[in-house]
Coordinates of C-alpha atoms and ligand atoms in Angstrom, one line a residue:
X551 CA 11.5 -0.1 -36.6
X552 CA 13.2 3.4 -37.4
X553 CA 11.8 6.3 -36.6
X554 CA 13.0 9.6 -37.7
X555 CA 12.1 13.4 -37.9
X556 CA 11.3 14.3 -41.7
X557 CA 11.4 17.5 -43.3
X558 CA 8.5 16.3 -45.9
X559 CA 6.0 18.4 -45.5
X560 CA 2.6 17.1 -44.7
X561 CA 0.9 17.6 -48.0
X562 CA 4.2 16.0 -49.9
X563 CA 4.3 12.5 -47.6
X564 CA 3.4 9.3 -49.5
X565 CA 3.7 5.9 -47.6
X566 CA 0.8 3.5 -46.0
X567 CA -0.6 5.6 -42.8
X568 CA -0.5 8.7 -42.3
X569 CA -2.3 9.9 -39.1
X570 CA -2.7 13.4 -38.2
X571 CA -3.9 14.9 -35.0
X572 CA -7.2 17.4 -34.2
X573 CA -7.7 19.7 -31.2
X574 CA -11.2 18.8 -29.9
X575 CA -14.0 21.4 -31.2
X576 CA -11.3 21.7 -34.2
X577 CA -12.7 20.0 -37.0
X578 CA -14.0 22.2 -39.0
X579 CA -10.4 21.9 -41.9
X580 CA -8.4 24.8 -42.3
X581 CA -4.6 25.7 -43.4
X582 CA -2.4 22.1 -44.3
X583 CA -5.1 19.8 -44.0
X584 CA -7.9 21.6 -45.2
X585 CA -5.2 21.5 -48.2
X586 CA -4.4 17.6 -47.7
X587 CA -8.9 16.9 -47.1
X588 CA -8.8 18.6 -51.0
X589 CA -6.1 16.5 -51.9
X590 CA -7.2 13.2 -51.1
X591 CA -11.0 14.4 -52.3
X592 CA -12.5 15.4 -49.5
X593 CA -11.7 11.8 -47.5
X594 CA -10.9 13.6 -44.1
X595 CA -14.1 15.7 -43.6
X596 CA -16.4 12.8 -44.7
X597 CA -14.0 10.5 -42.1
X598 CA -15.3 13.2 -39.5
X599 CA -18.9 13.5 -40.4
X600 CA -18.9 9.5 -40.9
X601 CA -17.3 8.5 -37.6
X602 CA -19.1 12.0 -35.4
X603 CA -15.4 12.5 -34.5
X604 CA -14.8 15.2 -32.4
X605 CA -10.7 15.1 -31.5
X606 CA -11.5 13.7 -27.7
X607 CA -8.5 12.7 -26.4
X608 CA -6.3 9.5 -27.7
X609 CA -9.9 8.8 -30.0
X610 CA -9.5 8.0 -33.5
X611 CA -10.7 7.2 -36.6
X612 CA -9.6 5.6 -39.9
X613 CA -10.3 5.0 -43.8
X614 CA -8.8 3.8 -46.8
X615 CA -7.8 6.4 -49.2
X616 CA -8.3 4.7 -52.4
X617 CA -7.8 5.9 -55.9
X618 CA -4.0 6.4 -56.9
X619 CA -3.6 8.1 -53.9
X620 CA 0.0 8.2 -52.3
X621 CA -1.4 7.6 -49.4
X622 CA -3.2 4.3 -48.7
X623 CA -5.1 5.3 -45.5
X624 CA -5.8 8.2 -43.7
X625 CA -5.6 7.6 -39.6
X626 CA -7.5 10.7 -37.4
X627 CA -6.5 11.4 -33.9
X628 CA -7.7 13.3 -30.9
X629 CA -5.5 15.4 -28.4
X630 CA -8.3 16.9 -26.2
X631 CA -9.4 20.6 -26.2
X632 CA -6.5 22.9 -26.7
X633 CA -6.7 24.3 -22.7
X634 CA -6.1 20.9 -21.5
X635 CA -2.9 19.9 -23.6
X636 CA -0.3 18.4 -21.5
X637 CA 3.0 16.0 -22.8
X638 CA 0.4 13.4 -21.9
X639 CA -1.9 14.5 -24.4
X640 CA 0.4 13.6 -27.1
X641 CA 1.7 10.2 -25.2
X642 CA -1.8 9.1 -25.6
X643 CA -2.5 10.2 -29.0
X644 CA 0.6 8.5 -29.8
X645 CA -0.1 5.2 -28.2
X646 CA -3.4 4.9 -30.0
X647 CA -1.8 5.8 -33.4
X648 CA 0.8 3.1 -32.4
X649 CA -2.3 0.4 -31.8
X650 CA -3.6 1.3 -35.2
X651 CA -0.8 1.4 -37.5
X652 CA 0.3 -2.3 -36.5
X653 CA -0.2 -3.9 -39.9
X654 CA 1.2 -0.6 -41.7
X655 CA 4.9 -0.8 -43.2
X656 CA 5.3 2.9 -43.1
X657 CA 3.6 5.7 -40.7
X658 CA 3.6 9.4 -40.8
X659 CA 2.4 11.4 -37.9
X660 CA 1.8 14.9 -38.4
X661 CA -0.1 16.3 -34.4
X662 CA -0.4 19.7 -33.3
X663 CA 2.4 21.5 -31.8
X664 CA 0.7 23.2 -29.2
X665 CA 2.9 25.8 -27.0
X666 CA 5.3 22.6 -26.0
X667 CA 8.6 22.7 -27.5
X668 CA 9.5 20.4 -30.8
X669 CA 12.3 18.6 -28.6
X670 CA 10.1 17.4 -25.7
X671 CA 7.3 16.3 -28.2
X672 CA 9.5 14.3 -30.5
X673 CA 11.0 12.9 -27.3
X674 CA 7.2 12.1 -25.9
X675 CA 5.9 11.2 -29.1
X676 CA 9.1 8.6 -30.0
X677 CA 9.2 6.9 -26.2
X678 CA 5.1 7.0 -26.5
X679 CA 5.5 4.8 -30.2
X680 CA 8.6 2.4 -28.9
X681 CA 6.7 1.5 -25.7
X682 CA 2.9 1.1 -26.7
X683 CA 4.3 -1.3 -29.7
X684 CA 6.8 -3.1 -27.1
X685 CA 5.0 -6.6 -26.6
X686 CA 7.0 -9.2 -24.5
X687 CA 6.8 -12.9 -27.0
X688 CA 9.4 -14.1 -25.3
X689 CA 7.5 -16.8 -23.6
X690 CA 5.9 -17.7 -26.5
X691 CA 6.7 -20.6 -29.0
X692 CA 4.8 -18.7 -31.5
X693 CA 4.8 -14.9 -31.0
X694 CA 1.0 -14.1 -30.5
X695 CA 1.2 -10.8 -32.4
X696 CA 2.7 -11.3 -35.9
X697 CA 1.0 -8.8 -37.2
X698 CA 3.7 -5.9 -36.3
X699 CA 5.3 -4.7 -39.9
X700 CA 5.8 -1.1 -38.8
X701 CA 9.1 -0.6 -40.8
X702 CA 9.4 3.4 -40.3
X703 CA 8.0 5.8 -38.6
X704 CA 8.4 9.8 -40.1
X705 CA 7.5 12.3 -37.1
X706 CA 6.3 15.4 -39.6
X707 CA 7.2 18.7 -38.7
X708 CA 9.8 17.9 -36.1
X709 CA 12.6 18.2 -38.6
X710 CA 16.2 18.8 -36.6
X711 CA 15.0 16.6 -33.4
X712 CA 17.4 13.6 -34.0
X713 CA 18.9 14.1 -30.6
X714 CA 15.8 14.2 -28.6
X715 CA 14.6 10.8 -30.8
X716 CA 17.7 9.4 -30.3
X717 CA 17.7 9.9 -26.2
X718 CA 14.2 9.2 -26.1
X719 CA 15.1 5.5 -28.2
X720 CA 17.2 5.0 -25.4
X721 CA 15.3 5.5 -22.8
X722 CA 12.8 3.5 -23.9
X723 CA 15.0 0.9 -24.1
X724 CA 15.8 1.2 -20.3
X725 CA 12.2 0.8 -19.6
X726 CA 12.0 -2.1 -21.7
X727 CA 14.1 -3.7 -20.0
X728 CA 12.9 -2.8 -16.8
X729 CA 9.1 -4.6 -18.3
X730 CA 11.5 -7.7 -19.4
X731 CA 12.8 -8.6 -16.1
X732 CA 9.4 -7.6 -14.2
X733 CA 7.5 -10.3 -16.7
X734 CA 10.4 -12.6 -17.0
X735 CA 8.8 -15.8 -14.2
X736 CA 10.9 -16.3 -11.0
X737 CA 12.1 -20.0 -12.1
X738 CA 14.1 -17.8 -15.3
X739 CA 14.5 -14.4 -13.4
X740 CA 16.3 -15.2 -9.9
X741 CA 19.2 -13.6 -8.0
X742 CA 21.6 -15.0 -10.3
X743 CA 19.9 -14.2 -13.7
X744 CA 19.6 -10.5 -12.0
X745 CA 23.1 -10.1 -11.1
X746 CA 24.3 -11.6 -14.6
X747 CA 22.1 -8.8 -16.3
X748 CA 23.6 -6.3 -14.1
X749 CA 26.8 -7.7 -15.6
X750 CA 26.1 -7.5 -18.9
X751 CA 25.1 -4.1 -18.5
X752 CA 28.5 -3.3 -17.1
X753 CA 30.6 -4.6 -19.7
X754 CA 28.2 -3.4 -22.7
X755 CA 27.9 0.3 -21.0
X756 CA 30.7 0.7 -19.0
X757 CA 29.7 0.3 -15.2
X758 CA 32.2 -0.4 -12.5
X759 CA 30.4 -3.3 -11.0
X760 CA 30.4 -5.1 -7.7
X761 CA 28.5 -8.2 -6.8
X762 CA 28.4 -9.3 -3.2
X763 CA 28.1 -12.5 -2.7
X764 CA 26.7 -14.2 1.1
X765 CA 30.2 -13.8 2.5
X766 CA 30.7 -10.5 1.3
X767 CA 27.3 -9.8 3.1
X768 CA 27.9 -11.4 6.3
X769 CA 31.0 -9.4 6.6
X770 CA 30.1 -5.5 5.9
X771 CA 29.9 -3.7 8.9
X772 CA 28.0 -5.9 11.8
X773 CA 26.5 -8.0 9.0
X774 CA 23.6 -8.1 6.9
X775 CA 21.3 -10.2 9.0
X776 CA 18.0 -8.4 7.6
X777 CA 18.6 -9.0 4.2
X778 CA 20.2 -12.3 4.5
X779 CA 17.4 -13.5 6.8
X780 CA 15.1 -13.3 3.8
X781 CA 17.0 -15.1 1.9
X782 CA 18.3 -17.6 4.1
X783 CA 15.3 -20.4 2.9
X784 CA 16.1 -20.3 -0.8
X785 CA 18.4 -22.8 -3.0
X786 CA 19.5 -20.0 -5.2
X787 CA 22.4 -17.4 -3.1
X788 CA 21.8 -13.9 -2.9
X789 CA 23.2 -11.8 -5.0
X790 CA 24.0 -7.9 -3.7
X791 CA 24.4 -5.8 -6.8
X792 CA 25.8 -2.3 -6.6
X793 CA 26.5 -1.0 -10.0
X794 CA 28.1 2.9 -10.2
X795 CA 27.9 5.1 -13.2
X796 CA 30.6 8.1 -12.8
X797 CA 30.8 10.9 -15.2
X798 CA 33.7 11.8 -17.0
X799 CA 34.4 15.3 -15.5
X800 CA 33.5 15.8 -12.1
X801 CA 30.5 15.1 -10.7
X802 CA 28.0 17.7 -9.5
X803 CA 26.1 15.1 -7.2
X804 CA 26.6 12.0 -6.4
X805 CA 23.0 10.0 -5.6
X806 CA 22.4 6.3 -5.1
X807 CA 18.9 4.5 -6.0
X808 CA 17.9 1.2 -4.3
X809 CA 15.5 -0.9 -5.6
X810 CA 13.5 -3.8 -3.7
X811 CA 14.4 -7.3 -5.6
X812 CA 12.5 -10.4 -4.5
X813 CA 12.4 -11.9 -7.4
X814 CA 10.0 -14.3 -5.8
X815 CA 7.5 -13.6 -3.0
X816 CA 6.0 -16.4 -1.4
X817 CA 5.2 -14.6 2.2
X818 CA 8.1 -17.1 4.1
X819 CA 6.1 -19.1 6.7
X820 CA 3.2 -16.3 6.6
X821 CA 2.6 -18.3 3.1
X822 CA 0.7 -15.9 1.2
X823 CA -2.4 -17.9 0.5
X824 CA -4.1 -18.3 -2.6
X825 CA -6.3 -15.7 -3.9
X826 CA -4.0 -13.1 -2.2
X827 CA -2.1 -12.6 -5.6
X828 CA 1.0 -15.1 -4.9
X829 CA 1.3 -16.3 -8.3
X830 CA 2.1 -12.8 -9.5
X831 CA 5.0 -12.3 -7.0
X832 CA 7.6 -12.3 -9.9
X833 CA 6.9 -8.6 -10.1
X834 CA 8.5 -8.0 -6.5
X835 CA 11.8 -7.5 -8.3
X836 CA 9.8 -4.1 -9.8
X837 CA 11.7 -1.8 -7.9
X838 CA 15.0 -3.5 -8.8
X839 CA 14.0 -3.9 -12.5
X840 CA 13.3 -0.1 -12.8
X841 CA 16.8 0.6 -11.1
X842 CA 18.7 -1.8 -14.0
X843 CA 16.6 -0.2 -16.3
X844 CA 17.5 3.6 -15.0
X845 CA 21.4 2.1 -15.0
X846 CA 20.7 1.1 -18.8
X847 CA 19.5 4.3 -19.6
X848 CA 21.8 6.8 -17.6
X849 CA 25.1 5.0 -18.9
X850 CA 24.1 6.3 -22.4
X851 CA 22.9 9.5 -21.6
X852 CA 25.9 10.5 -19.5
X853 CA 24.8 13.0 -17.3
X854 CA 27.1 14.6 -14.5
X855 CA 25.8 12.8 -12.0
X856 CA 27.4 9.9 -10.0
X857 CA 25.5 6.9 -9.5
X858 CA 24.8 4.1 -7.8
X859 CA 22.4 1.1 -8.1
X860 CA 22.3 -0.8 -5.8
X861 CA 19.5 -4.5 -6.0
X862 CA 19.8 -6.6 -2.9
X863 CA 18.5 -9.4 -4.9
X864 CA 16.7 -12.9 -3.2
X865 CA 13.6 -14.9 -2.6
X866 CA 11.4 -15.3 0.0
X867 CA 10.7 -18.9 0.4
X868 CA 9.8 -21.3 2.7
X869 CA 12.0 -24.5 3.9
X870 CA 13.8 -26.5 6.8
X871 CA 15.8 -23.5 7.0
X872 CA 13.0 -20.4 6.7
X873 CA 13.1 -17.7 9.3
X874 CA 10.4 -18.1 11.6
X875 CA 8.0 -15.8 12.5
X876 CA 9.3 -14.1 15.6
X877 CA 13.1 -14.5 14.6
X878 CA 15.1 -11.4 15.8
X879 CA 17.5 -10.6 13.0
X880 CA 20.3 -8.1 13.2
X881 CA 20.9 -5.3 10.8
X882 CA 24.3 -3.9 9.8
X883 CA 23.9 -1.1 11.8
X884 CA 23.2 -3.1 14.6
X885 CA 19.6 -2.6 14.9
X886 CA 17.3 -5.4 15.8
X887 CA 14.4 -6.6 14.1
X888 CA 11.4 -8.8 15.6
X889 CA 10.0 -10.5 12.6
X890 CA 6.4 -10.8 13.3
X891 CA 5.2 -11.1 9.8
X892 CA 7.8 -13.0 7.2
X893 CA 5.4 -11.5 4.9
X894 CA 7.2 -8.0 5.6
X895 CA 10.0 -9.3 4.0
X896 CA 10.8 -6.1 1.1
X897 CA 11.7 -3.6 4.4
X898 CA 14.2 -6.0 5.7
X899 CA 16.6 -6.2 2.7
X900 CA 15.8 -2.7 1.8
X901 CA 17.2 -2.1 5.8
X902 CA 20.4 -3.4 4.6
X903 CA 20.8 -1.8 1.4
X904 CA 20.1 1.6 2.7
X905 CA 22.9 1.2 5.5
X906 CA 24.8 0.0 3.0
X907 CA 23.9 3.0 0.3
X908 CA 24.5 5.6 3.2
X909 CA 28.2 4.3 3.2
X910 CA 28.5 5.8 0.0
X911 CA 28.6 9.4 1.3
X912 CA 26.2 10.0 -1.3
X913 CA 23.7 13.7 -1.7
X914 CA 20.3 11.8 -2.0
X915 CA 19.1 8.2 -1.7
X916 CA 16.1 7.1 -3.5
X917 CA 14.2 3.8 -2.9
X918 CA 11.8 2.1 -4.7
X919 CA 9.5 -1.1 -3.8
X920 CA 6.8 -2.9 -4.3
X921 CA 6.5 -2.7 -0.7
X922 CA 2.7 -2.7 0.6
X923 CA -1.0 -3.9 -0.7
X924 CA -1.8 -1.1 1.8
X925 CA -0.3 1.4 -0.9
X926 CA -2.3 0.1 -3.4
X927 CA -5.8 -0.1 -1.5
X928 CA -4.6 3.7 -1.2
X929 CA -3.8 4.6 -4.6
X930 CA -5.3 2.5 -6.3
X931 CA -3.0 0.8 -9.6
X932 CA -1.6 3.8 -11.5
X933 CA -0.1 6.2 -8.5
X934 CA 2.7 5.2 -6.5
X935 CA 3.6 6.4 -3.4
X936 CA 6.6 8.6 -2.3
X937 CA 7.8 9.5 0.9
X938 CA 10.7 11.7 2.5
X939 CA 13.0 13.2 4.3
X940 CA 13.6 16.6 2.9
X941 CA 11.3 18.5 1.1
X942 CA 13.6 19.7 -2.1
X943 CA 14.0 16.0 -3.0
X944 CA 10.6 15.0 -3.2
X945 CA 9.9 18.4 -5.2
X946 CA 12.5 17.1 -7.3
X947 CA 11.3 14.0 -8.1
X948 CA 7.5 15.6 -8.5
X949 CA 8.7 17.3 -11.5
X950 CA 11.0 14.3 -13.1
X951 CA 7.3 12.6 -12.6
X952 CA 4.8 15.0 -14.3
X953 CA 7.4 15.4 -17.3
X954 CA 7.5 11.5 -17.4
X955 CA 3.6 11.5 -17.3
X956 CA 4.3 9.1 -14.6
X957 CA 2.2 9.8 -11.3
X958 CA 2.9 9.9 -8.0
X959 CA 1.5 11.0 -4.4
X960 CA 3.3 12.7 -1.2
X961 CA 1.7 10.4 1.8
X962 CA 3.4 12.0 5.2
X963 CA 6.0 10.2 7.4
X964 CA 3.6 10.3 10.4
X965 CA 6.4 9.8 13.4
X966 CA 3.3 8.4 15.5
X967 CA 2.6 5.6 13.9
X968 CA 5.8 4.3 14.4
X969 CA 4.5 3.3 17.6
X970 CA 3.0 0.6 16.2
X971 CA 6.7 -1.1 15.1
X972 CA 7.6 -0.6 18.9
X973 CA 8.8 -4.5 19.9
X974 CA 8.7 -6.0 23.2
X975 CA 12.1 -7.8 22.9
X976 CA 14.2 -5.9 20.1
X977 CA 14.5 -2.4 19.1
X978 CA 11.1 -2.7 16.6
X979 CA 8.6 -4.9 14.9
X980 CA 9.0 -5.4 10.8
X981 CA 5.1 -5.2 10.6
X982 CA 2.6 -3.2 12.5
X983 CA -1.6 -2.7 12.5
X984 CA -3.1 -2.9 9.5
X985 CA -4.1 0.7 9.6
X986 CA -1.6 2.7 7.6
X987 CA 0.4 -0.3 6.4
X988 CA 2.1 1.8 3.9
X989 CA 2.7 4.6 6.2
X990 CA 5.0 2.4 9.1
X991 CA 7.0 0.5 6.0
X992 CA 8.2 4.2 5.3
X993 CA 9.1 4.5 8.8
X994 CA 10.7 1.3 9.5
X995 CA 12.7 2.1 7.0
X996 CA 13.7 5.7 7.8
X997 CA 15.6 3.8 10.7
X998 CA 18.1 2.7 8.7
X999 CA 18.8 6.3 7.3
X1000 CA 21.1 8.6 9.9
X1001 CA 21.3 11.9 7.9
X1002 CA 21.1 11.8 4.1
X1003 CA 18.2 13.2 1.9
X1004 CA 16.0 10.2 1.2
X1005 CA 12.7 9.3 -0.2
X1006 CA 10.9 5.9 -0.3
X1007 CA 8.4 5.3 -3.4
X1008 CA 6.4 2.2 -3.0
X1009 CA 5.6 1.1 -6.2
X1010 CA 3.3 -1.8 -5.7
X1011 CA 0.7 -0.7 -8.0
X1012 CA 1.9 0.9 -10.9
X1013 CA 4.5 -1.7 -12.1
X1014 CA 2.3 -4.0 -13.6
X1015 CA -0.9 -3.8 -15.6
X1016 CA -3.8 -5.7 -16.1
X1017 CA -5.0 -4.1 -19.1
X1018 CA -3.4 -1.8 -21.6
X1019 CA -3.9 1.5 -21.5
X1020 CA -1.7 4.3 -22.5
X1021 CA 1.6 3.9 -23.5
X1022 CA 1.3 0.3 -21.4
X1023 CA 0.2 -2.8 -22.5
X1024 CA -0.7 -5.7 -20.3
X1025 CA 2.0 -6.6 -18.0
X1026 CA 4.9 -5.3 -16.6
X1027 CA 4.8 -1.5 -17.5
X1028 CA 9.0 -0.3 -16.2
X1029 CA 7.5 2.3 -14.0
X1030 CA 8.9 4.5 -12.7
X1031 CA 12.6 4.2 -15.2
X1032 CA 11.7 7.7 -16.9
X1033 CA 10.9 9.4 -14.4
X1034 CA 14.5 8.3 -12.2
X1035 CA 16.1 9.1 -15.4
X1036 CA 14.6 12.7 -15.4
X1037 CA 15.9 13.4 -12.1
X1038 CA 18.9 12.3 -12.3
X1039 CA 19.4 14.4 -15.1
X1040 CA 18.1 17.0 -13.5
Ligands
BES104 N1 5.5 -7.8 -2.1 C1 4.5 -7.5 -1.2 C2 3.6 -6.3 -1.5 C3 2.8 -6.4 -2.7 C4 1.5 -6.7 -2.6 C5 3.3 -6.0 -3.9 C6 0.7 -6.8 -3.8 C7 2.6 -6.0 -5.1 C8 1.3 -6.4 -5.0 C9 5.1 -7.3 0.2 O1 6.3 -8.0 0.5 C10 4.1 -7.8 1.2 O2 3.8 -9.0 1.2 N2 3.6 -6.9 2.0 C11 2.6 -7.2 3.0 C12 3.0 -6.5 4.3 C13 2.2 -7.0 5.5 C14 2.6 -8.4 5.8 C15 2.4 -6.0 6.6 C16 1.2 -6.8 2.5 O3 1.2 -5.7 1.8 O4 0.3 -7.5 2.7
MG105 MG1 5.8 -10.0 1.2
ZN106 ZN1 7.4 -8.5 -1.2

């Protein structure tokens, strides 16, 4: 599928859709498609009377044209009422255009500009098209959905914005394959797979790359005992992946993002029982997949930005050899960790990949993780948590959010509570109450932080969906990759 900014104007474009947008409360025709409603003989007005349509948001409403008509249908879409138009407005108009035009060969969407600028809206409006059409058949001996034969895609009345549709194609892609390594099952996505993708993306994009194997892991600093605890039951080896982008000029900040990677879940020897959700722990690589899909991304765009992604990739499994609940393990800072719930196994490799991320002398450290249930029974499934250290970075990463119509909520980094962690016999507990779950992750893993700018975003909820909506389908949805691509482009 190509999509591309045309410089045909509305009433001139001839191909199988074409699906124009309506302000709510606007449907009374004027200017171009009060011209286009004469055109095709008065098929748009009577598609409005017909169907009530009003231009709610992402609604819509279609007909054949008929007649000798250039166009074969006609496809009408809502955006809202003009006072509540946000970039969001025109990601959901676009996903519902997307779901529509399926069996068309060639679309052309003509929406509203509103007061946004013609770059940010081709770049909404292309990402919104790539990633509501993305459906994962991998799996599948026979793809599900044959029905796709969208061939081209003109965005009317964005002529010039080949850059922004261009970037946004790319970034896209980053989130796609952030959604194909969150659906991908644990038996074909493990450590191994994960650190060959990261790999691949070095050699195709340019990365310097550095894989760390057990060994390598056992030896940095006093030894990753936290991480390699988790890991220590599995047949597959860990794999520590720390891939760098560096710009070609000098770099005006150098940041490092850490995602959680268990790219299978099982609880350890706290065996998460059925009905808890076990057979859906593939997605606990979500963090990880986002940062790989962020890498993807960034390597293309070049910003002046130094990077680093760092996936402290395993599986939490059970065996001869598990950790048992109550095992003190030994970070590489030399902090000690009671592990009364093997459960809480996400914050113990994070422990290790933070220390080892602070190494880097970088400006800001991001982490992201499917870390908690607790952060879902707060937030429900479409807002992620974010916690941190320094005010300016999480303002930062607010506005990369709301740009990427991706959402997220401040929760505080309530010092009390950590409390709760205090350990009889080593320096804390990896779980404590149940009260504030999410809350005393944060803080367990603010220990392994000395002095650099850091937020944690637990992402437990939003990286999978159970039904499509928006620009997601069902499945793995490569939250949060725009938005970490919008802040480190600053
Ligand atoms: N990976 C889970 C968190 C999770 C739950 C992610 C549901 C996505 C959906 C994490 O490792 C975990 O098991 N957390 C425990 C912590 C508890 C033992 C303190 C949880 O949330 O129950
Ligand atoms: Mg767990
Ligand atoms: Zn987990």
């Amino acid at each position: 599928m190509q999509i591309k900014a045309t410089d045909t104007p509305l009433l001139d474009w001839t191909g199988d859709l074409l699906a124009v947008g309506i302000l709510e409360g606007e449907t009374e025709l004027s200017g171009d498609l009060a011209q286009l409603d004469e055109k095709l003989s008065g098929t748009i007005s009577e598609l409005i009377a017909d169907e009530k349509f009003e231009g709610k948001s992402a609604t819509t409403a279609i007909s054949r044209v008929g007649g000798k008509n250039p166009i074969r249908k006609i496809a009408l879409v809502g955006l809202g009422k003009s006072e509540d138009l946000k970039l969001d407005s025109w990601r959901a108009a676009t996903a519902a255009i997307a779901r529509m035009a399926k069996k068309s060969k060639t679309l052309g969407i003509s929406l509203p500009l509103g007061s946004e600028s013609p770059e940010s809206l081709a770049q909404v409006i292309t990402e919104a098209m790539i990633l509501a059409l993305h459906q994962d058949n991998r799996f599948k001996s026979e793809p599900e959905d044959k029905e796709l034969k969208l061939e081209t895609v003109d965005l009317i009345g964005l002529a010039g914005q080949d850059k922004a549709i261009a970037n946004a194609s790319i970034v896209a892609d980053g989130v796609i394959l952030a959604r194909e390594l969150v659906n991908a099952p644990a038996n074909e996505l493990t450590p191994i797979t994960m650190a060959e993708t990261a790999q691949q993306l070095a050699s195709d994009y340019n990365l310097e790359i550095k894989i760390l194997e057990q060994s390598d892991c056992e030896q940095f600093e006093q030894g990753m005992g936290a991480y390699l605890g988790v890991g220590q039951a599995s047949d597959i080896p860990p794999k520590f992946i720390h891939l760098t982008y560096k710009p070609a000029g000098t770099a005006k900040r150098k940041v490092a993002i850490v995602g959680k990677s268990l790219t299978f879940d099982s609880g350890g020897l706290n065996l998460k029982p059925s009905g808890s959700g076990i057979e859906t722990m593939k997605m606990d690589m979500g963090g990880g997949a986002a940062t790989l899909g962020a890498a993807k991304a960034i390597a293309q765009l070049k910003p002046d930005v130094e990077v680093h992604f760092i996936c402290a990739a395993t599986e939490n499994m059970i065996s001869g050899r598990a950790m048992h609940p109550g095992d003190i393990l030994k970070a590489a800072n030399g902090k000690t960790i009671e592990v009364n719930n093997t459960d809480a196994e996400g914050r113990l490799t994070l422990a290790d990949a933070l220390i080892y991320a602070e190494k880097l002398e970088v400006d800001a450290i991001v982490d992201l993780a499917t870390l908690t249930g607790a952060c879902i029974v707060a937030l429900g499934n479409d807002i992620a948590g974010l916690w941190s250290t320094d005010n300016a970075l999480a303002e930062e990463m607010k506005t990369a959010a709301e740009l990427a119509g991706e959402k997220f909520w401040q929760l505080p980094m309530e010092e009390k509570y950590f409390e709760g962690l205090k350990s009889e016999i080593a320096d804390m507990k990896n779980t404590g109450p149940r009260a504030g779950g999410s809350i005393t992750a944060a803080l367990f893993l603010k220990q392994f932080i000395k002095d650099t700018p850091w937020m944690h975003l637990d992402v437990a909820g939003p990286v999978w969906a159970d039904s499509p909506s928006g620009v997601n389908n069902k499945g793995a949805t490569g939250f949060p990759v725009r938005t970490l691509v919008n802040w480190v482009e600053g």
